[in-house]
Amino acid sequence: MRKFIINILAYLFPIGSVISGINCLVDPSLVYSGSKYEKEMVEMLLASKKNVTNVELNYKERVFKSLLCENYSDSVDIVVLGSSRVMCISEKYFQ
Amino acid sequence: MVFNSIPFVLFFVVVFFVYWFPLKKSTKAQNVFLLVASYFFYGYADWKMLPLLMVTTAVFYFLGIGISRAKTEKAASWLRTLGVVLGVGVLLYFKYLNFFIESFANLFESMGLHTNWHTFNIIMPLGVSFFTFRLISYVIDVYNGEVEPTEDVVEFATYIAFFPCILSGPIDKPKFISQLHQKREFNYDQAVDGMRQILWGLFKKLVVADNCAVYVDNVFSTYTNQTGSTLLLAVVFYSFQLYADFSGYSDMAIGIGKLLGFRITRNFNYPFFALNMADFWRRWHMSLTTWVTDYVFTPLNFRFRRWGKTGMILAIVINMLVVGLWHEANWTYVLFGLYHGLLFVPLILSGAFMKKAKLRTNRFGLPVLKDFGRMLMTFALVLAGWIIVRSESIGMAWEYFCGMMQFGTLRSSYRFFVQPDLWPANLFIVVMLVVEWLQRSKEHGLELRLLKQYWIRYLITMIVVFSICCFGKFGENTFIYFQF
């Protein structure tokens, strides 16, 4: 039985290593990149003041929004939180 | 919980270690644990039908004991008949009742007689076709004296519900119970071979069958818009998909059995290398064909023996109708059975039916031209049968067949064939066929026991593993034979 388990591990170890290595390298879920990707998005957004498109679907939205708030240079009076529907609320509603 | 899923891997790892470590010394404890694991496995898939499995098992257990203890031959015969009626009854109720109601209502309607019959809301239990066949064969074999009835209800219940085989076979004969009675020792060679067989099954299922499924489903759902050559290609792909799917499942079931110290009946013997239809059915779903040969064909053939070849033809046609209807309660399967039954007629008339066809090879290890032609001919005949199986109705099968005969342009099917998504299916069908041709004398495609160098075995296994990782379709693709 011991020989069998060692044999299984001899197969599982390289397979597991390759699979995790590829996942680390490609990092499709942006797990290992910290908040580097979100920082880049914020920088682009603040530089252009427009939209950032073609982003990875797996970016961490909460990190992105926090970074955006932290780095936003203009002073703000009101912050509206919510889903995309809050985009319908414009400045005129608060005047 | 299909074999190619994470929950099953976790389930099996627990079963394997509990079975071989704490329970190693007690065969009885191992059997009880296997039974609990099997009921858990079945209940995980369909817990509402677990009581049915338990009750039918208990009834047939007592019938087996009753047959062996019956004081007169007549009483034993009566109990055997009761067992067969009960087994067939369960199958008829859960699988065929609505089919017969609908069919007779339609028949009467066509004759101008209005019926007020309605179908019932019946849920078909998973694996019902498989476990009822095991139950029926048990009472018949006990009556015929081929097996001793077991007094141990756990052994009997484990034989019926054994988790690698309960959902989709292979259908083991009652002789399997003797394996549950014997002490089991962990056998390294058998376990390694079992692992390789599981791996080969996974390769066939995830890489070949599921890649073919994309193409086949696409063509069959839009068959009215496809050219004849595309339809022909889709059936060819379907034949590989069906084989890789079902034989892949069987390989995994047999491999799991080997890891637990059991020898499960072989289900496939490289059917694409069959030389005629009789040879094909000796190689395809062998556990079912052996079952129907023993319990349907042989008694019928014996009963019709006075009619000579006509009697044999009648027996084989009824036999194949049973095989067809066993799969699903649908007229397409009746037609499928009839079609295959009729394909046996020339073999019976020419006397080739009982002869075992032997494949001859030339000095390059390839089949001789005549045998290659016979293989292609058999494959072509089988293809026509798969159209009927894959179609939802006989009308669709006929339309599909007619569409296929209008051959159309090769260019459109070529375009379909060289789609970027399709190349793994094309490549791995060839790989599967080549490997199985080279390994045709072995039990499965990845049986490497005779290769002496460890690193070659390691390399081959790793190539298969990485093919699965890179080209396998991981998702919710279930096995085709679960529906039966």
Coordinates of C-alpha atoms in Angstrom, one line a residue:
Chain A
M1 CA 0.0 0.0 0.0
R2 CA 2.8 2.4 0.9
K3 CA 4.4 1.8 -2.6
F4 CA 1.1 2.5 -4.2
I5 CA 0.6 5.8 -2.3
I6 CA 4.2 6.9 -3.1
N7 CA 3.5 6.0 -6.8
I8 CA 0.3 8.1 -6.8
L9 CA 2.2 11.0 -5.3
A10 CA 4.9 10.7 -7.9
Y11 CA 2.3 11.4 -10.5
L12 CA 0.3 13.9 -8.5
F13 CA 3.2 16.1 -7.5
P14 CA 4.4 17.1 -11.1
I15 CA 0.8 17.4 -12.3
G16 CA -0.2 19.6 -9.3
S17 CA 3.0 21.6 -9.8
V18 CA 2.4 22.2 -13.4
I19 CA -1.2 23.1 -12.9
S20 CA -0.5 25.5 -10.1
G21 CA 2.6 26.9 -11.9
I22 CA 0.5 27.8 -15.0
N23 CA -2.3 29.3 -12.8
C24 CA 0.3 31.4 -11.0
L25 CA 1.9 32.5 -14.2
V26 CA -1.3 33.3 -16.1
D27 CA -3.2 34.3 -12.9
P28 CA -6.6 34.4 -14.7
S29 CA -8.4 35.4 -11.5
L30 CA -5.8 38.1 -10.5
V31 CA -5.3 36.2 -7.2
Y32 CA -1.5 36.7 -7.0
S33 CA -1.2 40.2 -8.4
G34 CA -2.3 42.0 -5.3
S35 CA -4.0 45.2 -6.3
K36 CA -1.6 46.0 -9.2
Y37 CA -4.2 45.6 -11.9
E38 CA -6.8 47.8 -10.1
K39 CA -4.2 50.5 -9.5
E40 CA -3.4 50.6 -13.2
M41 CA -7.1 50.9 -14.0
V42 CA -7.5 53.8 -11.5
E43 CA -4.4 55.6 -13.0
M44 CA -5.8 55.3 -16.5
L45 CA -9.2 56.4 -15.4
L46 CA -7.9 59.5 -13.5
A47 CA -5.5 60.4 -16.3
S48 CA -8.2 60.3 -19.0
K49 CA -11.2 61.2 -16.9
K50 CA -13.1 58.9 -19.3
N51 CA -14.0 55.2 -19.2
V52 CA -11.6 52.2 -19.0
T53 CA -12.7 49.4 -21.3
N54 CA -11.6 45.8 -22.1
V55 CA -10.8 45.1 -18.5
E56 CA -10.4 41.6 -17.0
L57 CA -13.7 40.4 -15.8
N58 CA -12.1 39.1 -12.6
Y59 CA -10.8 42.4 -11.3
K60 CA -11.6 43.2 -7.7
E61 CA -14.2 45.8 -7.9
R62 CA -14.2 46.8 -4.2
V63 CA -10.4 47.4 -4.3
F64 CA -10.8 49.3 -7.5
K65 CA -13.5 51.6 -6.0
S66 CA -11.6 52.2 -2.8
L67 CA -8.5 53.1 -4.8
L68 CA -10.5 55.4 -7.0
C69 CA -11.9 57.2 -3.9
E70 CA -8.4 57.5 -2.3
N71 CA -6.8 58.9 -5.4
Y72 CA -9.5 61.1 -6.6
S73 CA -8.0 64.6 -6.5
D74 CA -11.2 66.7 -7.0
S75 CA -13.1 67.4 -3.8
V76 CA -16.5 65.8 -3.7
D77 CA -19.6 66.9 -1.7
I78 CA -21.7 63.8 -2.1
V79 CA -20.9 60.2 -2.9
V80 CA -23.7 58.0 -4.3
L81 CA -23.3 54.3 -3.7
G82 CA -25.2 51.6 -5.5
S83 CA -25.5 49.6 -8.6
S84 CA -25.1 50.9 -12.2
R85 CA -28.6 52.5 -11.9
V86 CA -27.1 55.3 -9.7
M87 CA -25.5 56.6 -12.9
C88 CA -29.0 58.0 -13.6
I89 CA -28.6 60.3 -10.7
S90 CA -27.0 63.5 -11.8
E91 CA -25.8 66.7 -10.1
K92 CA -29.1 68.5 -10.8
Y93 CA -30.9 66.3 -8.3
F94 CA -28.8 67.9 -5.5
Q95 CA -29.1 71.5 -6.5
Chain B
M1 CA -22.0 12.5 -8.3
V2 CA -20.5 11.3 -11.6
F3 CA -17.0 9.7 -11.7
N4 CA -15.4 12.8 -13.3
S5 CA -16.4 15.2 -10.6
I6 CA -14.7 16.6 -7.5
P7 CA -17.4 15.3 -5.1
F8 CA -16.8 11.8 -6.3
V9 CA -13.0 12.1 -6.0
L10 CA -13.5 13.2 -2.3
F11 CA -16.0 10.4 -1.7
F12 CA -13.8 7.8 -3.2
V13 CA -10.7 8.9 -1.4
V14 CA -12.5 8.5 1.9
V15 CA -14.0 5.1 0.9
F16 CA -10.6 3.9 -0.3
F17 CA -8.7 4.7 2.9
V18 CA -11.4 3.6 5.3
Y19 CA -11.8 0.4 3.4
W20 CA -8.1 -0.5 3.3
F21 CA -6.9 0.9 6.6
P22 CA -9.3 0.6 9.6
L23 CA -11.5 -2.1 8.0
K24 CA -8.7 -4.1 6.3
K25 CA -8.9 -7.1 8.7
S26 CA -12.6 -7.7 8.6
T27 CA -14.3 -8.7 5.3
K28 CA -17.7 -8.3 6.9
A29 CA -16.9 -4.8 8.1
Q30 CA -15.6 -4.0 4.6
N31 CA -18.9 -5.3 3.1
V32 CA -21.0 -3.3 5.5
F33 CA -19.0 -0.2 4.7
L34 CA -19.3 -0.8 1.0
L35 CA -23.0 -1.1 1.3
V36 CA -23.3 2.1 3.3
A37 CA -21.1 3.9 0.8
S38 CA -23.1 2.5 -2.1
Y39 CA -26.4 3.6 -0.6
F40 CA -24.9 7.0 0.1
F41 CA -23.7 7.2 -3.5
Y42 CA -27.1 6.2 -4.8
G43 CA -29.0 8.5 -2.3
Y44 CA -26.7 11.4 -3.3
A45 CA -28.0 11.0 -6.9
D46 CA -31.6 10.1 -6.2
W47 CA -32.5 9.7 -2.5
K48 CA -36.2 9.4 -3.1
M49 CA -35.7 6.1 -4.9
L50 CA -33.4 4.6 -2.2
P51 CA -36.3 2.9 -0.4
L52 CA -37.3 1.2 -3.7
L53 CA -33.8 -0.2 -4.1
M54 CA -33.8 -1.4 -0.5
V55 CA -37.2 -3.0 -0.6
T56 CA -36.6 -4.8 -3.9
T57 CA -33.3 -6.0 -2.6
A58 CA -34.9 -7.4 0.6
V59 CA -37.7 -9.1 -1.4
F60 CA -35.2 -10.8 -3.8
Y61 CA -33.0 -11.8 -1.0
F62 CA -35.9 -13.7 0.6
L63 CA -36.9 -15.1 -2.8
G64 CA -33.4 -16.5 -3.2
I65 CA -33.5 -18.2 0.2
G66 CA -37.1 -19.4 -0.5
I67 CA -36.0 -21.0 -3.8
S68 CA -33.2 -22.9 -2.2
R69 CA -35.3 -24.1 0.7
A70 CA -38.4 -25.0 -1.3
K71 CA -39.4 -28.5 -0.6
T72 CA -40.8 -29.2 -4.1
E73 CA -39.6 -28.3 -7.6
K74 CA -42.9 -26.7 -8.3
A75 CA -42.6 -24.3 -5.3
A76 CA -39.1 -23.3 -6.3
S77 CA -40.3 -22.8 -9.9
W78 CA -43.2 -20.7 -8.7
L79 CA -40.9 -18.5 -6.6
R80 CA -38.5 -18.1 -9.5
T81 CA -41.4 -17.0 -11.7
L82 CA -42.6 -14.6 -9.0
G83 CA -39.1 -13.1 -8.9
V84 CA -39.0 -12.6 -12.7
V85 CA -42.5 -11.1 -12.7
L86 CA -41.6 -8.7 -9.9
G87 CA -38.3 -7.7 -11.5
V88 CA -39.9 -7.1 -14.9
G89 CA -42.9 -5.5 -13.1
V90 CA -40.7 -2.9 -11.5
L91 CA -39.1 -2.2 -14.8
L92 CA -42.5 -2.1 -16.7
Y93 CA -44.0 0.3 -14.1
F94 CA -41.2 2.8 -13.9
K95 CA -39.9 2.7 -17.4
Y96 CA -42.5 1.4 -19.8
L97 CA -46.0 2.1 -18.4
N98 CA -46.4 5.6 -19.9
F99 CA -44.9 4.4 -23.2
F100 CA -47.4 1.6 -23.5
I101 CA -50.4 3.8 -22.5
E102 CA -49.4 6.4 -25.1
S103 CA -48.7 3.9 -27.8
F104 CA -52.0 2.0 -27.3
A105 CA -54.0 5.3 -27.0
N106 CA -52.4 6.5 -30.3
L107 CA -53.2 3.1 -31.9
F108 CA -56.8 3.3 -30.9
E109 CA -57.1 6.9 -32.0
S110 CA -55.7 5.9 -35.4
M111 CA -58.4 3.3 -35.6
G112 CA -61.1 5.9 -34.8
L113 CA -61.6 4.8 -31.2
H114 CA -61.4 7.6 -28.7
T115 CA -59.8 6.7 -25.4
N116 CA -59.6 8.8 -22.2
W117 CA -56.3 7.3 -21.0
H118 CA -53.8 9.6 -19.4
T119 CA -50.2 9.0 -18.5
F120 CA -48.9 8.9 -15.0
N121 CA -46.4 11.2 -13.4
I122 CA -43.7 8.6 -12.8
I123 CA -40.1 9.4 -12.0
M124 CA -37.8 6.7 -13.4
P125 CA -35.3 5.6 -10.7
L126 CA -31.6 6.0 -11.7
G127 CA -30.0 2.7 -12.8
V128 CA -33.3 0.8 -12.6
S129 CA -32.5 -1.1 -15.8
F130 CA -29.2 -2.2 -14.3
F131 CA -30.3 -3.3 -10.8
T132 CA -33.5 -5.0 -11.9
F133 CA -31.4 -7.1 -14.3
R134 CA -29.1 -8.1 -11.5
L135 CA -32.1 -9.0 -9.3
I136 CA -33.7 -11.1 -12.0
S137 CA -30.5 -13.0 -12.9
Y138 CA -30.0 -13.8 -9.2
V139 CA -33.4 -15.6 -8.8
I140 CA -32.9 -17.5 -12.1
D141 CA -29.3 -18.5 -11.3
V142 CA -30.3 -19.7 -7.8
Y143 CA -33.1 -21.7 -9.3
N144 CA -30.8 -23.2 -12.0
G145 CA -28.3 -24.1 -9.3
E146 CA -25.6 -21.9 -10.9
V147 CA -25.0 -20.0 -7.7
E148 CA -25.7 -20.8 -4.0
P149 CA -28.1 -18.3 -2.5
T150 CA -26.3 -16.1 0.0
E151 CA -27.5 -16.1 3.6
D152 CA -25.7 -12.8 4.2
V153 CA -28.1 -10.0 3.4
V154 CA -25.2 -7.4 3.4
E155 CA -23.3 -9.3 0.7
F156 CA -26.5 -9.6 -1.5
A157 CA -27.4 -5.9 -1.0
T158 CA -23.8 -4.8 -1.8
Y159 CA -23.9 -6.9 -5.0
I160 CA -27.1 -5.2 -6.1
A161 CA -26.1 -1.6 -5.1
F162 CA -22.3 -1.8 -5.6
F163 CA -21.6 1.9 -6.3
P164 CA -19.2 1.7 -9.3
C165 CA -21.9 -0.3 -11.3
I166 CA -25.3 0.8 -10.0
L167 CA -25.9 3.7 -12.3
S168 CA -24.6 2.5 -15.6
G169 CA -23.3 -1.1 -15.3
P170 CA -21.5 -3.3 -16.2
I171 CA -24.2 -5.8 -15.2
D172 CA -22.3 -8.4 -13.2
K173 CA -23.8 -11.9 -12.9
P174 CA -24.6 -13.2 -9.4
K175 CA -21.3 -15.1 -9.3
F176 CA -19.9 -11.7 -8.3
I177 CA -21.2 -12.4 -4.8
S178 CA -18.5 -14.9 -4.2
Q179 CA -16.0 -12.1 -4.5
L180 CA -17.7 -10.3 -1.6
H181 CA -17.5 -13.5 0.4
Q182 CA -13.7 -13.9 0.0
K183 CA -11.1 -12.1 2.0
R184 CA -9.6 -9.2 -0.1
E185 CA -6.0 -8.3 0.0
F186 CA -4.6 -5.1 -1.5
N187 CA -2.9 -6.0 -4.7
Y188 CA -0.4 -3.4 -5.9
D189 CA -0.3 -4.5 -9.6
Q190 CA -4.1 -4.7 -9.7
A191 CA -4.5 -1.3 -8.1
V192 CA -2.0 0.4 -10.4
D193 CA -3.8 -1.2 -13.4
G194 CA -7.1 0.0 -12.0
M195 CA -5.7 3.6 -11.8
R196 CA -4.6 3.4 -15.4
Q197 CA -7.9 2.1 -16.5
I198 CA -9.7 4.9 -14.7
L199 CA -7.3 7.3 -16.5
W200 CA -8.0 5.8 -19.9
G201 CA -11.7 6.0 -19.1
L202 CA -11.4 9.7 -18.2
F203 CA -9.4 10.3 -21.4
K204 CA -12.1 8.7 -23.5
K205 CA -14.9 10.5 -21.7
L206 CA -13.5 14.0 -21.3
V207 CA -11.2 14.3 -24.3
V208 CA -12.9 12.2 -27.0
A209 CA -16.6 12.0 -26.1
D210 CA -17.2 15.5 -24.8
N211 CA -15.3 17.1 -27.6
C212 CA -17.3 15.1 -30.2
A213 CA -20.5 16.0 -28.3
V214 CA -20.2 19.7 -29.2
Y215 CA -20.2 18.9 -33.0
V216 CA -22.8 16.1 -32.8
D217 CA -25.3 18.2 -30.8
N218 CA -24.8 21.1 -33.1
V219 CA -25.5 19.1 -36.3
F220 CA -28.4 17.0 -34.9
S221 CA -30.2 20.1 -33.6
T222 CA -29.9 21.7 -37.0
Y223 CA -30.0 18.6 -39.2
T224 CA -32.6 20.0 -41.6
N225 CA -30.1 22.8 -42.6
Q226 CA -27.1 20.6 -43.0
T227 CA -25.7 19.0 -46.2
G228 CA -25.6 15.2 -46.5
S229 CA -21.9 14.9 -46.0
T230 CA -22.1 16.9 -42.8
L231 CA -24.8 14.7 -41.5
L232 CA -22.7 11.6 -42.4
L233 CA -19.8 13.1 -40.5
A234 CA -22.0 13.8 -37.5
V235 CA -23.1 10.2 -37.3
V236 CA -19.5 9.0 -37.5
F237 CA -18.6 11.4 -34.7
Y238 CA -21.7 10.2 -32.7
S239 CA -20.5 6.6 -32.9
F240 CA -17.2 7.6 -31.4
Q241 CA -18.9 9.8 -28.9
L242 CA -21.2 7.0 -27.7
Y243 CA -18.4 4.5 -27.6
A244 CA -16.0 6.8 -25.8
D245 CA -18.7 7.9 -23.3
F246 CA -20.0 4.5 -22.4
S247 CA -16.8 2.5 -22.6
G248 CA -15.1 5.4 -20.7
Y249 CA -17.6 5.0 -17.9
S250 CA -17.2 1.2 -17.9
D251 CA -13.4 1.6 -17.7
M252 CA -13.7 3.9 -14.7
A253 CA -16.2 1.5 -13.0
I254 CA -13.9 -1.5 -13.6
G255 CA -10.8 0.5 -12.5
I256 CA -12.6 1.6 -9.2
G257 CA -13.5 -2.1 -8.7
K258 CA -9.9 -3.1 -9.1
L259 CA -8.8 -0.5 -6.5
L260 CA -11.2 -2.1 -4.0
G261 CA -10.0 -5.6 -4.9
F262 CA -12.8 -6.7 -7.2
R263 CA -12.9 -8.0 -10.8
I264 CA -15.9 -6.4 -12.5
T265 CA -17.2 -7.9 -15.8
R266 CA -15.7 -6.4 -18.9
N267 CA -18.1 -4.4 -21.0
F268 CA -16.3 -3.6 -24.2
N269 CA -13.7 -5.4 -26.4
Y270 CA -12.8 -2.8 -29.0
P271 CA -16.1 -3.0 -31.1
F272 CA -14.7 -0.9 -33.9
F273 CA -12.5 -3.8 -34.9
A274 CA -15.6 -6.2 -35.3
L275 CA -15.7 -8.2 -38.5
N276 CA -19.5 -8.7 -38.6
M277 CA -22.6 -7.9 -36.6
A278 CA -22.4 -11.0 -34.4
D279 CA -18.8 -10.1 -33.7
F280 CA -19.8 -6.5 -33.0
W281 CA -22.4 -7.6 -30.3
R282 CA -19.8 -9.8 -28.7
R283 CA -17.7 -6.7 -28.3
W284 CA -20.2 -4.0 -27.5
H285 CA -21.9 -3.7 -24.1
M286 CA -20.8 -7.3 -23.4
S287 CA -22.4 -7.5 -19.9
L288 CA -25.9 -6.7 -21.4
T289 CA -25.5 -9.0 -24.4
T290 CA -24.3 -11.9 -22.2
W291 CA -27.3 -11.3 -19.9
V292 CA -29.8 -11.3 -22.7
T293 CA -28.1 -14.3 -24.4
D294 CA -28.3 -16.3 -21.2
Y295 CA -31.8 -15.4 -20.1
V296 CA -33.6 -14.5 -23.4
F297 CA -31.9 -15.9 -26.5
T298 CA -30.8 -19.3 -25.2
P299 CA -34.2 -20.3 -23.7
L300 CA -36.0 -19.0 -26.8
N301 CA -33.6 -20.7 -29.2
F302 CA -34.1 -24.0 -27.2
R303 CA -37.9 -23.5 -27.4
F304 CA -37.8 -22.8 -31.2
R305 CA -35.3 -25.5 -32.0
R306 CA -37.7 -27.6 -34.0
W307 CA -38.0 -24.8 -36.6
G308 CA -34.3 -24.8 -37.4
K309 CA -32.8 -21.6 -38.8
T310 CA -36.3 -19.9 -38.8
G311 CA -36.5 -20.5 -35.0
M312 CA -33.0 -19.1 -34.5
I313 CA -33.9 -16.0 -36.5
L314 CA -37.0 -15.5 -34.5
A315 CA -35.1 -15.9 -31.2
I316 CA -32.4 -13.5 -32.3
V317 CA -34.9 -10.9 -33.5
I318 CA -36.8 -11.1 -30.1
N319 CA -33.5 -11.0 -28.3
M320 CA -32.4 -7.8 -30.2
L321 CA -35.9 -6.2 -29.6
V322 CA -35.3 -6.8 -25.9
V323 CA -31.9 -5.2 -26.2
G324 CA -33.4 -2.2 -28.0
L325 CA -36.3 -1.7 -25.6
W326 CA -34.1 -2.2 -22.6
H327 CA -32.3 1.1 -23.5
E328 CA -35.4 3.3 -23.6
A329 CA -39.2 3.2 -23.9
N330 CA -39.3 4.7 -27.3
W331 CA -40.2 3.4 -30.8
T332 CA -36.8 4.4 -32.1
Y333 CA -35.3 1.7 -29.8
V334 CA -37.8 -0.9 -31.0
L335 CA -36.8 -0.1 -34.6
F336 CA -33.1 -0.2 -33.5
G337 CA -33.6 -3.6 -32.0
L338 CA -35.5 -4.9 -35.1
Y339 CA -32.8 -3.4 -37.4
H340 CA -30.0 -5.2 -35.6
G341 CA -32.0 -8.4 -35.3
L342 CA -32.5 -8.4 -39.1
L343 CA -28.8 -7.8 -39.6
F344 CA -28.2 -11.3 -38.1
V345 CA -30.4 -13.0 -40.7
P346 CA -27.6 -13.3 -43.4
L347 CA -25.2 -14.5 -40.8
I348 CA -27.6 -17.3 -39.6
L349 CA -28.4 -18.3 -43.1
S350 CA -24.8 -18.5 -44.1
G351 CA -23.8 -20.3 -41.0
A352 CA -21.4 -17.6 -39.9
F353 CA -23.4 -16.7 -36.8
M354 CA -21.8 -19.1 -34.4
K355 CA -18.3 -18.9 -35.8
K356 CA -16.0 -16.6 -34.0
A357 CA -14.4 -14.1 -36.4
K358 CA -10.7 -14.0 -36.2
L359 CA -8.9 -10.8 -37.2
R360 CA -5.9 -11.3 -39.4
T361 CA -3.0 -8.9 -39.7
N362 CA -0.2 -8.4 -42.2
R363 CA 3.5 -8.1 -41.5
F364 CA 3.1 -4.4 -40.7
G365 CA 0.6 -5.2 -37.9
L366 CA -2.3 -3.8 -39.9
P367 CA -5.5 -5.7 -40.7
V368 CA -5.4 -7.6 -44.0
L369 CA -7.4 -5.8 -46.7
K370 CA -10.3 -8.3 -46.7
D371 CA -10.7 -7.9 -42.9
F372 CA -10.3 -4.2 -43.1
G373 CA -13.2 -4.1 -45.7
R374 CA -15.3 -6.3 -43.3
M375 CA -14.5 -3.9 -40.4
L376 CA -15.6 -0.9 -42.5
M377 CA -18.8 -2.7 -43.7
T378 CA -19.7 -3.6 -40.1
F379 CA -19.0 0.0 -39.0
A380 CA -21.3 1.3 -41.8
L381 CA -24.1 -1.0 -40.8
V382 CA -23.7 0.1 -37.2
L383 CA -23.8 3.8 -38.2
A384 CA -27.3 3.4 -39.6
G385 CA -28.4 2.1 -36.3
W386 CA -26.9 5.0 -34.4
I387 CA -29.0 7.4 -36.5
I388 CA -32.1 5.7 -35.1
V389 CA -30.7 5.9 -31.5
R390 CA -29.7 9.6 -31.7
S391 CA -33.0 10.7 -33.3
E392 CA -36.0 11.7 -31.1
S393 CA -38.5 9.9 -33.3
I394 CA -38.6 7.5 -36.2
G395 CA -39.7 10.4 -38.4
M396 CA -36.6 12.4 -37.5
A397 CA -34.4 9.3 -38.1
W398 CA -35.9 8.9 -41.6
E399 CA -35.5 12.6 -42.4
Y400 CA -31.9 12.5 -41.2
F401 CA -31.3 9.4 -43.3
C402 CA -32.8 10.9 -46.4
G403 CA -30.8 14.1 -45.8
M404 CA -27.7 12.0 -45.6
M405 CA -28.4 10.4 -48.9
Q406 CA -28.5 13.7 -50.6
F407 CA -24.7 13.9 -50.3
G408 CA -24.4 17.6 -51.0
T409 CA -21.2 19.5 -51.4
L410 CA -18.1 18.3 -49.8
R411 CA -16.9 21.9 -49.3
S412 CA -19.5 22.7 -46.7
S413 CA -18.8 19.6 -44.6
Y414 CA -15.1 20.2 -45.0
R415 CA -15.6 23.7 -43.6
F416 CA -17.5 22.2 -40.7
F417 CA -14.9 19.5 -40.2
V418 CA -11.9 21.9 -40.0
Q419 CA -13.5 24.2 -37.4
P420 CA -10.9 25.3 -34.9
D421 CA -13.0 23.9 -32.0
L422 CA -13.1 20.5 -33.6
W423 CA -9.5 19.6 -34.0
P424 CA -9.1 18.0 -30.6
A425 CA -12.0 15.7 -31.4
N426 CA -10.4 14.8 -34.8
L427 CA -7.0 14.2 -33.3
F428 CA -8.0 12.3 -30.3
I429 CA -10.4 10.0 -32.1
V430 CA -7.4 8.9 -34.2
V431 CA -5.2 8.6 -31.1
M432 CA -7.9 6.5 -29.4
L433 CA -8.2 4.2 -32.4
V434 CA -4.5 3.8 -32.8
V435 CA -3.9 3.1 -29.1
E436 CA -6.8 0.6 -29.0
W437 CA -5.6 -1.1 -32.1
L438 CA -2.1 -1.6 -30.6
Q439 CA -3.6 -2.7 -27.3
R440 CA -6.4 -4.8 -28.7
S441 CA -5.2 -8.0 -27.0
K442 CA -5.3 -6.2 -23.6
E443 CA -8.2 -5.4 -21.3
H444 CA -7.9 -1.7 -21.8
G445 CA -6.0 0.9 -23.8
L446 CA -3.6 1.9 -21.0
E447 CA -2.6 -1.6 -19.8
L448 CA 1.1 -1.2 -19.5
R449 CA 2.1 -4.0 -17.2
L450 CA 4.3 -5.7 -19.8
L451 CA 6.4 -2.5 -20.4
K452 CA 9.4 -3.1 -18.2
Q453 CA 10.9 0.4 -18.1
Y454 CA 9.3 2.5 -15.4
W455 CA 10.1 5.8 -17.1
I456 CA 8.2 4.7 -20.3
R457 CA 5.1 3.8 -18.3
Y458 CA 5.5 7.1 -16.4
L459 CA 5.9 9.1 -19.6
I460 CA 2.9 7.5 -21.4
T461 CA 0.7 8.0 -18.3
M462 CA 1.8 11.7 -18.0
I463 CA 1.0 12.3 -21.7
V464 CA -2.5 11.0 -21.1
V465 CA -2.9 13.1 -17.9
F466 CA -1.8 16.3 -19.7
S467 CA -4.0 15.6 -22.7
I468 CA -6.9 15.4 -20.2
C469 CA -5.9 18.6 -18.5
C470 CA -5.3 20.5 -21.7
F471 CA -8.0 19.2 -24.0
G472 CA -10.7 17.7 -21.7
K473 CA -14.1 19.3 -21.5
F474 CA -14.6 19.9 -17.8
G475 CA -18.2 20.8 -17.0
E476 CA -21.5 19.2 -16.3
N477 CA -21.5 16.7 -19.1
T478 CA -23.2 13.6 -17.7
F479 CA -22.9 10.1 -19.2
I480 CA -25.2 9.2 -22.1
Y481 CA -26.1 5.8 -20.5
F482 CA -27.4 7.4 -17.3
Q483 CA -30.7 8.0 -19.1
F484 CA -31.2 4.3 -19.5

